[in-house]
Tab-separated table of C-alpha atoms and ligand atoms in Angstrom:
chain	number	residue	atom	x	y	z
A	1	MET	CA	-19.575	-2.995	20.815
A	2	LYS	CA	-15.872	-3.049	21.766
A	3	GLU	CA	-13.839	-0.159	20.459
A	4	ARG	CA	-10.228	1.040	20.483
A	5	ILE	CA	-9.889	4.410	22.189
A	6	SER	CA	-8.239	6.011	19.123
A	7	THR	CA	-11.360	5.505	16.996
A	8	LEU	CA	-13.766	6.104	19.846
A	9	LEU	CA	-12.311	9.600	20.351
A	10	GLN	CA	-13.163	10.414	16.723
A	11	ARG	CA	-16.848	9.702	17.233
A	12	GLU	CA	-19.621	12.260	17.524
A	13	PRO	CA	-21.457	12.210	20.831
A	14	GLY	CA	-24.553	10.095	20.375
A	15	SER	CA	-26.694	7.313	21.530
A	16	GLU	CA	-24.357	4.441	20.705
A	17	ILE	CA	-23.240	2.375	23.692
A	18	LEU	CA	-19.609	1.292	23.462
A	19	THR	CA	-17.206	-0.825	25.510
A	20	VAL	CA	-13.527	-0.082	26.094
A	21	GLU	CA	-10.832	-2.191	27.701
A	22	GLY	CA	-7.656	-0.681	29.055
A	23	TRP	CA	-5.450	0.379	31.947
A	24	VAL	CA	-6.176	3.209	34.315
A	25	ARG	CA	-3.658	6.053	34.167
A	26	THR	CA	-5.270	8.321	36.758
A	27	LYS	CA	-8.273	8.386	39.038
A	28	ARG	CA	-9.868	11.552	40.427
A	29	GLU	CA	-12.826	11.424	42.720
A	30	SER	CA	-15.256	13.809	44.340
A	31	LYS	CA	-18.336	13.195	46.397
A	32	HIS	CA	-20.629	12.501	43.462
A	33	VAL	CA	-18.379	11.620	40.532
A	34	CYS	CA	-15.284	9.611	39.767
A	35	PHE	CA	-13.094	10.293	36.685
A	36	LEU	CA	-10.885	7.558	35.287
A	37	GLU	CA	-8.411	8.231	32.547
A	38	VAL	CA	-7.940	5.004	30.644
A	39	ASN	CA	-5.373	4.125	27.977
A	40	ASP	CA	-5.353	1.113	25.647
A	41	GLY	CA	-2.192	1.854	23.644
A	42	SER	CA	-4.061	2.909	20.519
A	43	THR	CA	-3.407	6.577	21.105
A	44	LEU	CA	-1.454	8.975	23.281
A	45	LYS	CA	-4.578	10.498	24.649
A	46	GLY	CA	-6.619	8.384	27.006
A	47	LEU	CA	-10.359	8.234	27.346
A	48	GLN	CA	-11.993	10.020	30.220
A	49	ILE	CA	-14.591	7.805	31.832
A	50	VAL	CA	-17.062	9.554	34.074
A	51	ILE	CA	-18.788	7.555	36.773
A	52	ASP	CA	-21.876	9.025	38.364
A	53	LYS	CA	-21.739	7.560	41.847
A	54	GLY	CA	-25.478	7.981	42.253
A	55	GLN	CA	-26.038	5.724	39.271
A	56	LEU	CA	-23.136	3.311	39.696
A	57	GLY	CA	-23.085	3.282	43.429
A	58	ASP	CA	-20.433	0.649	44.143
A	59	GLN	CA	-17.927	2.588	46.284
A	60	ALA	CA	-16.009	-0.600	47.149
A	61	LEU	CA	-15.417	-1.179	43.420
A	62	LEU	CA	-14.198	2.393	42.898
A	63	ASP	CA	-11.923	2.123	45.929
A	64	SER	CA	-10.281	-0.959	44.469
A	65	ILE	CA	-9.448	0.785	41.171
A	66	SER	CA	-6.100	2.592	41.109
A	67	THR	CA	-3.392	3.617	38.629
A	68	GLY	CA	-2.339	0.619	36.544
A	69	ALA	CA	-5.490	-1.436	37.127
A	70	SER	CA	-7.136	-3.028	34.095
A	71	ILE	CA	-10.813	-2.332	33.575
A	72	ILE	CA	-13.674	-2.812	31.133
A	73	ALA	CA	-16.150	0.043	30.896
A	74	THR	CA	-19.354	0.393	28.918
A	75	GLY	CA	-21.290	3.576	28.340
A	76	ALA	CA	-22.515	6.300	26.031
A	77	ILE	CA	-20.160	8.721	24.277
A	78	VAL	CA	-21.075	12.213	25.394
A	79	THR	CA	-19.749	15.725	24.936
A	80	SER	CA	-17.105	16.353	27.565
A	81	GLN	CA	-17.532	19.124	30.103
A	82	GLY	CA	-13.750	19.339	30.457
A	83	ALA	CA	-11.535	21.422	28.189
A	84	SER	CA	-8.947	18.788	27.336
A	85	GLN	CA	-11.132	16.424	25.351
A	86	ALA	CA	-14.120	16.667	22.997
A	87	VAL	CA	-15.868	13.508	24.120
A	88	GLU	CA	-15.880	11.225	27.121
A	89	MET	CA	-17.669	8.103	28.241
A	90	ALA	CA	-20.556	8.245	30.699
A	91	ALA	CA	-20.151	4.807	32.215
A	92	SER	CA	-23.201	2.625	32.635
A	93	SER	CA	-21.163	-0.357	33.762
A	94	LEU	CA	-17.653	-0.798	35.085
A	95	GLN	CA	-15.659	-3.944	35.740
A	96	LEU	CA	-12.313	-4.289	37.442
A	97	VAL	CA	-10.353	-7.008	35.610
A	98	GLY	CA	-6.985	-6.894	37.364
A	99	PRO	CA	-6.242	-4.734	40.416
A	100	CYS	CA	-2.898	-2.931	40.694
A	101	PRO	CA	-1.636	-2.450	44.262
A	102	PRO	CA	-0.503	1.205	44.621
A	103	ASP	CA	2.117	0.418	47.252
A	104	THR	CA	4.111	-1.835	44.893
A	105	TYR	CA	3.292	-0.613	41.337
A	106	PRO	CA	6.520	0.974	39.984
A	107	LEU	CA	4.785	3.535	37.730
A	108	GLN	CA	3.216	5.851	40.255
A	109	LYS	CA	4.610	9.232	39.321
A	110	LYS	CA	3.408	11.219	36.325
A	111	ARG	CA	6.953	11.419	34.935
A	112	HIS	CA	9.789	8.990	35.503
A	113	SER	CA	13.368	9.305	34.240
A	114	LEU	CA	14.305	7.313	31.137
A	115	GLU	CA	17.082	5.674	33.170
A	116	TYR	CA	14.576	4.439	35.726
A	117	LEU	CA	12.252	3.217	32.984
A	118	ARG	CA	15.092	1.223	31.370
A	119	GLU	CA	15.239	-0.802	34.591
A	120	ILE	CA	11.561	-1.704	34.237
A	121	ALA	CA	11.473	-2.335	30.494
A	122	HIS	CA	8.578	-4.758	31.007
A	123	LEU	CA	6.339	-1.912	32.207
A	124	ARG	CA	7.615	1.107	30.298
A	125	ALA	CA	5.277	0.584	27.317
A	126	ARG	CA	2.577	1.883	29.660
A	127	THR	CA	4.089	5.379	29.687
A	128	ASN	CA	3.285	8.150	27.211
A	129	THR	CA	6.842	8.231	25.834
A	130	PHE	CA	7.127	4.512	25.148
A	131	GLY	CA	3.587	4.267	23.842
A	132	ALA	CA	4.422	7.014	21.337
A	133	VAL	CA	7.774	5.417	20.382
A	134	THR	CA	6.048	2.073	19.873
A	135	ARG	CA	3.384	3.529	17.596
A	136	VAL	CA	5.973	5.452	15.536
A	137	ARG	CA	8.077	2.266	15.237
A	138	ASN	CA	5.015	0.455	13.969
A	139	VAL	CA	4.137	3.108	11.372
A	140	LEU	CA	7.759	3.181	10.163
A	141	SER	CA	7.900	-0.622	9.810
A	142	TYR	CA	4.780	-0.616	7.698
A	143	ALA	CA	5.968	2.359	5.630
A	144	ILE	CA	9.227	0.501	4.870
A	145	HIS	CA	7.313	-2.421	3.396
A	146	GLN	CA	4.949	-0.053	1.610
A	147	TYR	CA	7.806	1.850	-0.035
A	148	PHE	CA	9.425	-1.286	-1.406
A	149	GLN	CA	6.253	-3.192	-2.233
A	150	GLU	CA	4.897	-0.265	-4.272
A	151	ARG	CA	8.105	-0.311	-6.308
A	152	GLY	CA	8.259	-4.046	-6.992
A	153	PHE	CA	11.042	-4.929	-4.546
A	154	ILE	CA	10.804	-8.519	-3.302
A	155	TRP	CA	11.062	-9.086	0.447
A	156	VAL	CA	13.696	-11.773	1.078
A	157	HIS	CA	14.276	-13.444	4.435
A	158	THR	CA	18.003	-13.737	4.889
A	159	PRO	CA	19.303	-16.051	7.605
A	160	ILE	CA	20.076	-15.027	11.159
A	161	ILE	CA	22.606	-17.785	11.753
A	162	SER	CA	25.498	-17.398	9.377
A	163	ALA	CA	29.074	-18.539	8.878
A	164	SER	CA	30.297	-15.437	7.052
A	165	ASP	CA	31.291	-12.075	8.432
A	166	ALA	CA	29.483	-9.758	6.018
A	167	GLU	CA	31.307	-6.670	7.207
A	168	GLY	CA	34.645	-8.420	7.690
A	169	ALA	CA	35.015	-6.592	10.990
A	170	GLY	CA	35.159	-9.634	13.278
A	171	GLN	CA	32.408	-8.362	15.545
A	172	MET	CA	30.212	-11.433	15.635
A	173	PHE	CA	28.441	-13.334	18.373
A	174	GLN	CA	29.213	-17.008	18.164
A	175	VAL	CA	26.466	-19.624	18.020
A	176	THR	CA	27.481	-22.930	19.511
A	177	THR	CA	26.132	-25.940	21.346
A	178	LEU	CA	29.584	-27.050	22.513
A	179	ASP	CA	30.029	-27.547	26.229
A	180	LEU	CA	32.117	-24.504	27.084
A	181	ALA	CA	33.585	-26.213	30.130
A	182	ASN	CA	34.739	-29.127	28.013
A	183	VAL	CA	35.512	-27.935	24.499
A	184	PRO	CA	36.560	-30.708	22.052
A	185	LYS	CA	40.074	-30.187	20.729
A	186	THR	CA	41.827	-31.164	17.509
A	187	ALA	CA	45.155	-33.000	17.534
A	188	GLU	CA	46.835	-29.591	17.088
A	189	GLY	CA	45.120	-28.258	20.213
A	190	GLY	CA	42.613	-25.912	18.541
A	191	VAL	CA	38.826	-26.148	18.960
A	192	ASP	CA	37.376	-29.019	16.942
A	193	TRP	CA	34.478	-27.260	15.220
A	194	HIS	CA	33.481	-30.509	13.497
A	195	GLU	CA	31.996	-31.473	16.846
A	196	ASP	CA	29.830	-28.346	16.957
A	197	PHE	CA	26.168	-28.259	15.947
A	198	PHE	CA	26.748	-27.133	12.347
A	199	ALA	CA	30.115	-28.921	12.116
A	200	ARG	CA	31.698	-25.512	11.599
A	201	GLN	CA	32.084	-22.242	13.433
A	202	SER	CA	28.845	-20.225	13.211
A	203	PHE	CA	27.627	-16.789	14.229
A	204	LEU	CA	24.670	-14.444	14.439
A	205	THR	CA	24.535	-12.333	11.306
A	206	VAL	CA	25.848	-8.750	11.270
A	207	SER	CA	24.003	-8.004	8.015
A	208	GLY	CA	21.796	-9.765	5.485
A	209	GLN	CA	23.578	-8.099	2.613
A	210	LEU	CA	25.672	-10.935	1.207
A	211	GLU	CA	22.736	-13.340	1.055
A	212	GLY	CA	20.572	-10.442	-0.170
A	213	GLU	CA	22.942	-9.978	-3.095
A	214	THR	CA	22.423	-13.582	-4.183
A	215	TYR	CA	18.698	-12.906	-4.521
A	216	ALA	CA	19.194	-9.533	-6.236
A	217	MET	CA	21.144	-11.493	-8.867
A	218	ALA	CA	17.901	-13.313	-9.695
A	219	MET	CA	15.005	-11.090	-8.603
A	220	LYS	CA	16.674	-7.782	-9.501
A	221	ASN	CA	15.387	-5.618	-6.663
A	222	ILE	CA	15.051	-7.109	-3.191
A	223	TYR	CA	15.093	-6.024	0.418
A	224	THR	CA	15.610	-7.646	3.779
A	225	PHE	CA	14.310	-6.293	7.072
A	226	GLY	CA	15.368	-8.198	10.131
A	227	PRO	CA	17.441	-8.335	13.281
A	228	THR	CA	21.225	-8.082	13.103
A	229	PHE	CA	23.818	-8.512	15.826
A	230	ARG	CA	27.117	-6.813	16.546
A	231	ALA	CA	29.501	-7.760	19.300
A	232	GLU	CA	31.204	-4.374	19.158
A	233	ASN	CA	32.069	-2.889	22.503
A	234	SER	CA	30.448	0.490	21.837
A	235	ASN	CA	28.706	1.924	24.847
A	236	THR	CA	27.182	4.917	23.101
A	237	THR	CA	23.733	6.441	22.694
A	238	ARG	CA	23.582	5.207	19.080
A	239	HIS	CA	24.834	1.621	19.287
A	240	LEU	CA	22.972	-1.566	20.162
A	241	SER	CA	24.227	-5.140	20.151
A	242	GLU	CA	20.946	-6.284	18.596
A	243	PHE	CA	19.251	-3.970	16.123
A	244	TRP	CA	17.016	-4.184	13.079
A	245	MET	CA	18.301	-3.336	9.650
A	246	VAL	CA	16.567	-2.659	6.346
A	247	GLU	CA	18.741	-3.628	3.408
A	248	PRO	CA	17.635	-3.138	-0.181
A	249	GLU	CA	19.833	-4.526	-2.950
A	250	MET	CA	19.415	-3.535	-6.588
A	251	ALA	CA	20.895	-5.264	-9.647
A	252	PHE	CA	21.756	-3.154	-12.702
A	253	CYS	CA	22.275	-0.221	-10.359
A	254	THR	CA	25.301	1.948	-9.608
A	255	LEU	CA	26.135	4.305	-6.722
A	256	GLU	CA	24.104	7.134	-8.273
A	257	GLY	CA	20.908	5.054	-8.332
A	258	ASN	CA	21.644	3.829	-4.825
A	259	MET	CA	21.909	7.377	-3.478
A	260	ALA	CA	18.710	8.439	-5.217
A	261	ILE	CA	16.775	5.536	-3.700
A	262	ALA	CA	18.227	6.094	-0.220
A	263	GLU	CA	17.115	9.735	-0.299
A	264	GLU	CA	13.650	9.019	-1.687
A	265	PHE	CA	13.212	6.178	0.813
A	266	LEU	CA	14.111	8.295	3.850
A	267	LYS	CA	11.818	11.090	2.674
A	268	HIS	CA	8.990	8.591	2.220
A	269	LEU	CA	9.502	7.378	5.801
A	270	PHE	CA	9.643	10.888	7.269
A	271	GLY	CA	6.497	11.763	5.301
A	272	ALA	CA	4.670	8.694	6.624
A	273	VAL	CA	5.409	9.676	10.210
A	274	LEU	CA	4.308	13.267	9.613
A	275	ASP	CA	1.063	12.047	8.005
A	276	GLN	CA	0.178	9.260	10.391
A	277	CYS	CA	1.712	10.102	13.760
A	278	GLY	CA	0.594	13.709	14.245
A	279	GLU	CA	-0.373	13.407	17.890
A	280	ASP	CA	2.713	11.408	18.869
A	281	MET	CA	5.018	13.734	16.919
A	282	GLU	CA	3.520	16.733	18.710
A	283	PHE	CA	4.324	14.983	21.963
A	284	PHE	CA	7.965	14.480	20.884
A	285	SER	CA	8.236	18.097	19.740
A	286	LYS	CA	6.894	19.267	23.072
A	287	PHE	CA	8.753	17.018	25.490
A	288	VAL	CA	11.730	15.507	23.668
A	289	GLU	CA	13.165	17.535	20.775
A	290	ALA	CA	11.702	20.943	19.915
A	291	GLY	CA	10.446	21.468	16.366
A	292	MET	CA	10.871	17.851	15.262
A	293	GLN	CA	7.909	18.057	12.877
A	294	GLU	CA	9.128	21.239	11.162
A	295	THR	CA	12.609	19.743	10.849
A	296	LEU	CA	11.285	16.612	9.144
A	297	ALA	CA	8.911	18.566	6.909
A	298	LYS	CA	11.805	20.741	5.741
A	299	ILE	CA	14.009	17.719	5.057
A	300	VAL	CA	11.301	16.132	2.930
A	301	GLU	CA	11.394	19.192	0.673
A	302	THR	CA	15.147	19.770	0.439
A	303	PRO	CA	17.620	17.796	-1.702
A	304	PHE	CA	20.360	16.081	0.330
A	305	VAL	CA	23.873	17.501	-0.039
A	306	HIS	CA	26.399	15.227	-1.766
A	307	LEU	CA	30.137	15.367	-1.089
A	308	THR	CA	33.093	13.047	-1.355
A	309	TYR	CA	35.050	11.880	1.664
A	310	THR	CA	38.064	13.775	0.300
A	311	ASP	CA	36.121	17.061	0.121
A	312	ALA	CA	34.568	16.442	3.528
A	313	VAL	CA	38.037	15.907	5.033
A	314	LYS	CA	39.310	19.143	3.445
A	315	GLU	CA	36.484	21.033	5.177
A	316	LEU	CA	36.828	19.190	8.486
A	317	GLU	CA	40.595	19.799	8.644
A	318	LYS	CA	39.888	23.534	8.857
A	319	HIS	CA	38.063	22.901	12.127
A	320	ASN	CA	40.386	20.349	13.701
A	321	ASP	CA	40.639	22.396	16.900
A	322	HIS	CA	36.906	21.638	17.486
A	323	PHE	CA	37.355	17.904	17.532
A	324	ASP	CA	38.445	15.338	20.090
A	325	TYR	CA	39.877	13.359	17.163
A	326	PRO	CA	41.601	15.586	14.572
A	327	VAL	CA	40.961	14.603	10.960
A	328	THR	CA	43.448	13.768	8.242
A	329	TRP	CA	42.843	11.971	4.953
A	330	GLY	CA	42.557	8.247	5.653
A	331	VAL	CA	41.031	8.312	9.133
A	332	ASP	CA	37.593	6.866	9.772
A	333	LEU	CA	35.061	9.589	10.528
A	334	GLN	CA	33.845	9.697	14.133
A	335	SER	CA	30.341	10.710	15.078
A	336	GLU	CA	31.574	14.229	15.999
A	337	HIS	CA	32.799	14.644	12.392
A	338	GLU	CA	29.642	13.188	10.897
A	339	LYS	CA	27.528	15.579	12.924
A	340	PHE	CA	29.727	18.517	11.927
A	341	ILE	CA	29.362	17.633	8.235
A	342	THR	CA	25.577	17.550	8.368
A	343	GLU	CA	24.938	20.261	10.976
A	344	VAL	CA	27.566	22.841	10.023
A	345	ILE	CA	28.876	22.129	6.520
A	346	ALA	CA	25.754	20.847	4.741
A	347	LYS	CA	23.057	22.157	7.102
A	348	SER	CA	20.899	19.272	5.844
A	349	PRO	CA	21.203	15.510	5.531
A	350	ALA	CA	24.365	14.727	3.584
A	351	ILE	CA	25.622	11.782	1.557
A	352	VAL	CA	29.371	11.244	1.811
A	353	THR	CA	30.898	8.995	-0.878
A	354	ASP	CA	34.191	7.554	-2.085
A	355	TYR	CA	35.871	6.628	1.177
A	356	PRO	CA	39.426	5.260	1.455
A	357	LYS	CA	39.297	1.513	0.845
A	358	GLU	CA	41.140	0.780	4.105
A	359	ILE	CA	38.252	1.992	6.276
A	360	LYS	CA	35.418	0.288	4.387
A	361	ALA	CA	34.259	-3.285	3.845
A	362	PHE	CA	35.847	-5.614	1.279
A	363	TYR	CA	32.768	-5.763	-0.974
A	364	MET	CA	32.688	-2.078	-1.986
A	365	LYS	CA	33.552	-1.328	-5.616
A	366	LEU	CA	37.073	-0.058	-6.079
A	367	ASN	CA	37.351	3.300	-7.894
A	368	ALA	CA	39.737	3.807	-10.827
A	369	ASP	CA	42.147	5.637	-8.480
A	370	GLY	CA	42.795	2.320	-6.704
A	371	LYS	CA	42.532	4.126	-3.339
A	372	THR	CA	38.877	4.858	-2.752
A	373	VAL	CA	35.700	2.811	-2.953
A	374	ARG	CA	32.163	3.562	-4.084
A	375	GLY	CA	30.751	3.595	-0.570
A	376	MET	CA	28.168	6.028	0.729
A	377	ASP	CA	27.068	7.047	4.192
A	378	VAL	CA	23.914	9.077	4.695
A	379	LEU	CA	24.386	11.438	7.629
A	380	VAL	CA	21.667	13.289	9.515
A	381	PRO	CA	21.906	16.106	12.077
A	382	ARG	CA	22.115	15.130	15.777
A	383	LEU	CA	22.879	11.501	14.980
A	384	GLY	CA	25.435	11.187	12.198
A	385	GLU	CA	25.327	7.965	10.148
A	386	ILE	CA	21.845	6.578	9.581
A	387	ILE	CA	22.538	4.639	6.353
A	388	GLY	CA	25.662	2.874	5.111
A	389	GLY	CA	25.855	1.406	1.619
A	390	SER	CA	27.801	1.084	-1.598
A	391	GLU	CA	28.011	-0.065	-5.131
A	392	ARG	CA	29.391	-3.610	-4.899
A	393	GLU	CA	32.568	-4.893	-6.494
A	394	ALA	CA	31.202	-6.857	-9.447
A	395	ASP	CA	34.569	-7.932	-10.881
A	396	TYR	CA	35.767	-11.353	-9.746
A	397	ASP	CA	39.521	-10.719	-9.771
A	398	THR	CA	39.300	-7.333	-8.086
A	399	LEU	CA	37.070	-8.747	-5.365
A	400	VAL	CA	39.407	-11.671	-4.657
A	401	ALA	CA	42.334	-9.258	-4.450
A	402	ARG	CA	40.403	-7.051	-1.997
A	403	MET	CA	39.604	-10.050	0.199
A	404	VAL	CA	43.211	-11.120	0.326
A	405	GLU	CA	44.284	-7.536	1.116
A	406	MET	CA	41.843	-7.524	4.011
A	407	ASP	CA	42.938	-10.913	5.382
A	408	LEU	CA	39.748	-12.713	4.406
A	409	ASP	CA	39.936	-16.184	2.928
A	410	PRO	CA	38.206	-16.160	-0.499
A	411	ALA	CA	37.413	-19.864	0.015
A	412	ASP	CA	35.020	-18.891	2.830
A	413	TYR	CA	33.116	-16.675	0.387
A	414	TRP	CA	33.029	-19.075	-2.577
A	415	TRP	CA	29.279	-18.686	-3.109
A	416	TYR	CA	29.517	-14.890	-2.925
A	417	LEU	CA	32.313	-14.955	-5.480
A	418	ASP	CA	30.187	-17.181	-7.741
A	419	LEU	CA	27.875	-14.188	-8.290
A	420	ARG	CA	30.841	-12.550	-10.044
A	421	ARG	CA	31.434	-15.636	-12.182
A	422	PHE	CA	27.904	-16.244	-13.398
A	423	GLY	CA	26.123	-13.276	-14.967
A	424	SER	CA	27.710	-10.545	-12.868
A	425	VAL	CA	26.123	-7.085	-13.122
A	426	PRO	CA	26.730	-3.721	-11.491
A	427	HIS	CA	24.716	-3.715	-8.318
A	428	ALA	CA	24.328	-1.636	-5.201
A	429	GLY	CA	22.486	-1.457	-1.917
A	430	PHE	CA	22.465	0.009	1.522
A	431	GLY	CA	21.525	-0.668	5.131
A	432	LEU	CA	19.306	1.613	7.168
A	433	GLY	CA	19.645	1.104	10.915
A	434	PHE	CA	16.006	0.900	11.949
A	435	GLU	CA	16.563	2.079	15.534
A	436	ARG	CA	18.677	5.000	14.313
A	437	LEU	CA	15.721	5.929	12.112
A	438	VAL	CA	13.253	5.749	15.013
A	439	GLN	CA	15.700	7.670	17.184
A	440	TYR	CA	16.076	10.349	14.560
A	441	VAL	CA	12.392	10.983	13.870
A	442	THR	CA	11.342	10.914	17.527
A	443	GLY	CA	14.304	12.968	18.746
A	444	MET	CA	14.959	10.426	21.507
A	445	GLY	CA	18.461	10.915	22.868
A	446	ASN	CA	19.359	7.280	23.541
A	447	ILE	CA	18.898	4.400	21.096
A	448	ARG	CA	18.137	2.132	24.080
A	449	ASP	CA	14.821	3.926	24.395
A	450	VAL	CA	13.498	3.192	20.907
A	451	ILE	CA	13.579	-0.635	21.009
A	452	PRO	CA	11.481	-2.640	23.457
A	453	TYR	CA	14.345	-4.594	25.011
A	454	PRO	CA	17.732	-3.001	24.326
A	455	ARG	CA	20.762	-5.270	24.227
A	456	ALA	CA	24.063	-3.555	24.942
A	457	PRO	CA	27.433	-4.630	26.376
A	458	ARG	CA	27.288	-5.755	30.006
A	459	LEU	CA	23.607	-4.941	30.291
A	460	ALA	CA	22.686	-7.428	32.939
A	461	ASP	CA	18.956	-6.765	33.281
A	462	PHE	CA	17.219	-8.470	30.417
B	501	LIG	O1	27.186	0.731	7.898
B	501	LIG	P1	26.774	-0.681	8.232
B	501	LIG	O2	27.701	-1.490	9.041
B	501	LIG	O3	26.501	-1.350	6.823
B	501	LIG	C1	26.174	-2.655	6.623
B	501	LIG	O4	25.965	-3.468	7.461
B	501	LIG	C2	25.977	-2.977	5.154
B	501	LIG	N1	26.039	-4.447	5.001
B	501	LIG	C3	24.667	-2.430	4.685
B	501	LIG	C4	24.410	-2.688	3.235
B	501	LIG	O5	25.071	-2.102	2.400
B	501	LIG	N2	23.450	-3.561	2.922
B	501	LIG	O6	25.364	-0.663	8.946
B	501	LIG	C5	24.246	-0.069	8.314
B	501	LIG	C6	23.500	0.803	9.280
B	501	LIG	C7	24.315	1.969	9.824
B	501	LIG	O7	24.307	3.058	8.952
B	501	LIG	C8	23.565	2.271	11.115
B	501	LIG	O8	22.417	3.047	10.852
B	501	LIG	C9	23.115	0.896	11.562
B	501	LIG	O9	23.123	0.062	10.429
B	501	LIG	N3	23.999	0.347	12.598
B	501	LIG	C10	23.681	0.254	13.892
B	501	LIG	N4	22.572	0.620	14.569
B	501	LIG	C11	22.541	0.393	15.885
B	501	LIG	N5	23.534	-0.186	16.577
B	501	LIG	C12	24.674	-0.587	15.947
B	501	LIG	N6	25.639	-1.182	16.641
B	501	LIG	C13	24.771	-0.368	14.544
B	501	LIG	N7	25.718	-0.637	13.617
B	501	LIG	C14	25.222	-0.196	12.452
B	502	LIG	MG1	28.613	2.092	8.365
């Protein structure tokens, strides 16, 4: 019977004969025995396969097996003589499926730098680090759906190609089938978008929020979970040009409800990783970020700190000599400030609210002061912003005025404005950057190492 190594390692030694398929990580050989450590991605720990050369006497076969080779082995599960595993396989048959020439295979060393591994993204899933990241990513994806499904949120698939700039920040990748060497022009000399595929200018979405809101106005609580794209020229360890975002949207909900859900949601996700990724999390605590498990366990038990932007700025101003960018009321917070708020001021995850309207998106609900909006950012130590969200402006006239103030043409958002004309309700939502989440829980220093194929500015090697 074929078996994944993760479940095989849980078995008691016994008479059952099992088959595993996987890739050889290491081979050790003495005169009478050969040990293969084999991994199939199901678990950090590989399976030790012991080959008694007297019994399986094909030396030519053993000679042709090296690190990276794919094999199929069948044998009994027996108590291991070695200290590092409880059970191992005593092979009764061994088959080489695909050889792996040692002189050209790029993963020879036991440890390679993350920079080197980024250059061979097609092979890095075969390392311990990327195997562990991939399993944690998987558990988190499932836990996201579980959280929302258990609470009656409807999963909505918002489009990837879009004409509207949800964040109003002008950081969109254009989608076009026009011949760039021969762009059709209007009589006035501009590009004639009528000739383009959609007969209008189109882009990759920066967020599913606006379309998500249309469904929240019918289904009440919804969420989207999909890829988003930002053409922002940020070459940092926490920005990608293509990343996944989880965006719940709740009707009949204000900022307070939004904050409560964001906190409960994050704690649910941290809890899922602690429960289901013990072995991988131990690996991250040991090799990547010390004490990651204790940190997450503590966060799950502690209420997040809440503070307004104005109060945060008052505190930050006292420490302006620490910062590359000094803070005054009205400036956008940089990651150094976000980290200071959560690491020094709050000493826990923090939710900052009520930002100046000038530094936030047009859709956030305007406060009575006319200066600040009901936005919220959830900040975590080491990383800064992990969630951005808000209560939405539900009043038609106020929203139109905000659009005009921010140089957006209300006509482009006619369908979004319709939500404020037909049965408008207070509503709120947020976006969790999925890679920031994976980066946070694993402790990985660079966001490019928590997604299989990172896309970032001027990254030539796809
Ligand atoms: O704060 P942002 O821009 O908010 C929105 O897009 C809203 N429409 C969300 C909503 O209210 N439905 O992005 C949300 C989150 C950020 O907090 C961050 O975690 C992540 O998305 N994010 C990025 N992650 C990786 N690379 C980038 N370039 C990112 N930009 C934002
Ligand atoms: Mg944000």
